[in-house]
């Protein structure tokens, strides 16, 4: 395995609530055993203990370190700093996600939204429509986006 500092950081939306689907994202990562050890996964804005436990289980199962960060305005560095990709699954809207921060840092985004509100029906969201419901498809989209670093 390569030096952890040289592996690309993949940040994931860690919100599990009426708006976010972090548990579905964790499920997708169970299908990424071939490339997950080659990246540094980071779940951000995690408030649900179930997401923490799911990340710990994934870490134990695959032997991959997963950084889990709660929301905080007091960090020395933005949670997307150094990220090569930011990804998440949302419900109806991605207003809770750090899309402005990702754009400011030039971090590519993979966003899958279940039943998107009209304001969120972009070409990208439509492209990832099936991935919002199927962890296997979401995993494939992640892999495709990361090919240049793997």
XYZ file of C-alpha atoms in Angstrom, residues 13-67:
55
model
C -21.082 13.866 2.945
C -21.631 12.249 6.336
C -25.158 13.566 6.864
C -27.673 10.874 7.778
C -31.030 12.525 8.251
C -34.096 13.582 6.355
C -31.721 15.293 3.873
C -28.621 13.104 3.693
C -28.017 9.444 2.954
C -24.573 8.716 4.429
C -25.490 5.124 5.261
C -26.179 4.465 1.587
C -22.747 5.911 0.814
C -21.125 3.575 3.359
C -22.981 0.691 1.674
C -21.499 1.760 -1.653
C -17.990 1.674 -0.187
C -18.442 -1.995 0.712
C -18.384 -2.576 -3.054
C -15.107 -0.688 -3.517
C -12.692 -3.177 -1.998
C -10.428 -3.081 -5.056
C -9.662 0.638 -4.879
C -10.717 1.872 -1.410
C -7.287 1.025 0.115
C -5.736 3.324 -2.528
C -7.524 6.445 -1.258
C -7.993 8.267 2.035
C -11.764 8.287 2.762
C -13.045 11.174 4.883
C -16.658 11.446 6.056
C -17.489 15.034 7.004
C -20.334 16.634 8.945
C -21.165 13.374 10.723
C -23.707 13.757 13.543
C -25.388 10.348 13.562
C -23.711 7.676 15.695
C -24.880 5.019 13.213
C -22.659 6.556 10.537
C -19.703 6.491 12.934
C -20.397 2.825 13.726
C -20.819 1.945 10.038
C -17.471 3.604 9.230
C -15.835 1.703 12.086
C -17.283 -1.558 10.774
C -16.042 -0.783 7.274
C -12.618 0.093 8.692
C -12.494 -3.204 10.601
C -13.813 -5.260 7.701
C -11.504 -3.842 5.019
C -8.561 -2.616 7.082
C -8.923 0.905 5.668
C -8.554 4.000 7.822
C -11.603 6.238 7.496
C -11.490 9.751 8.882
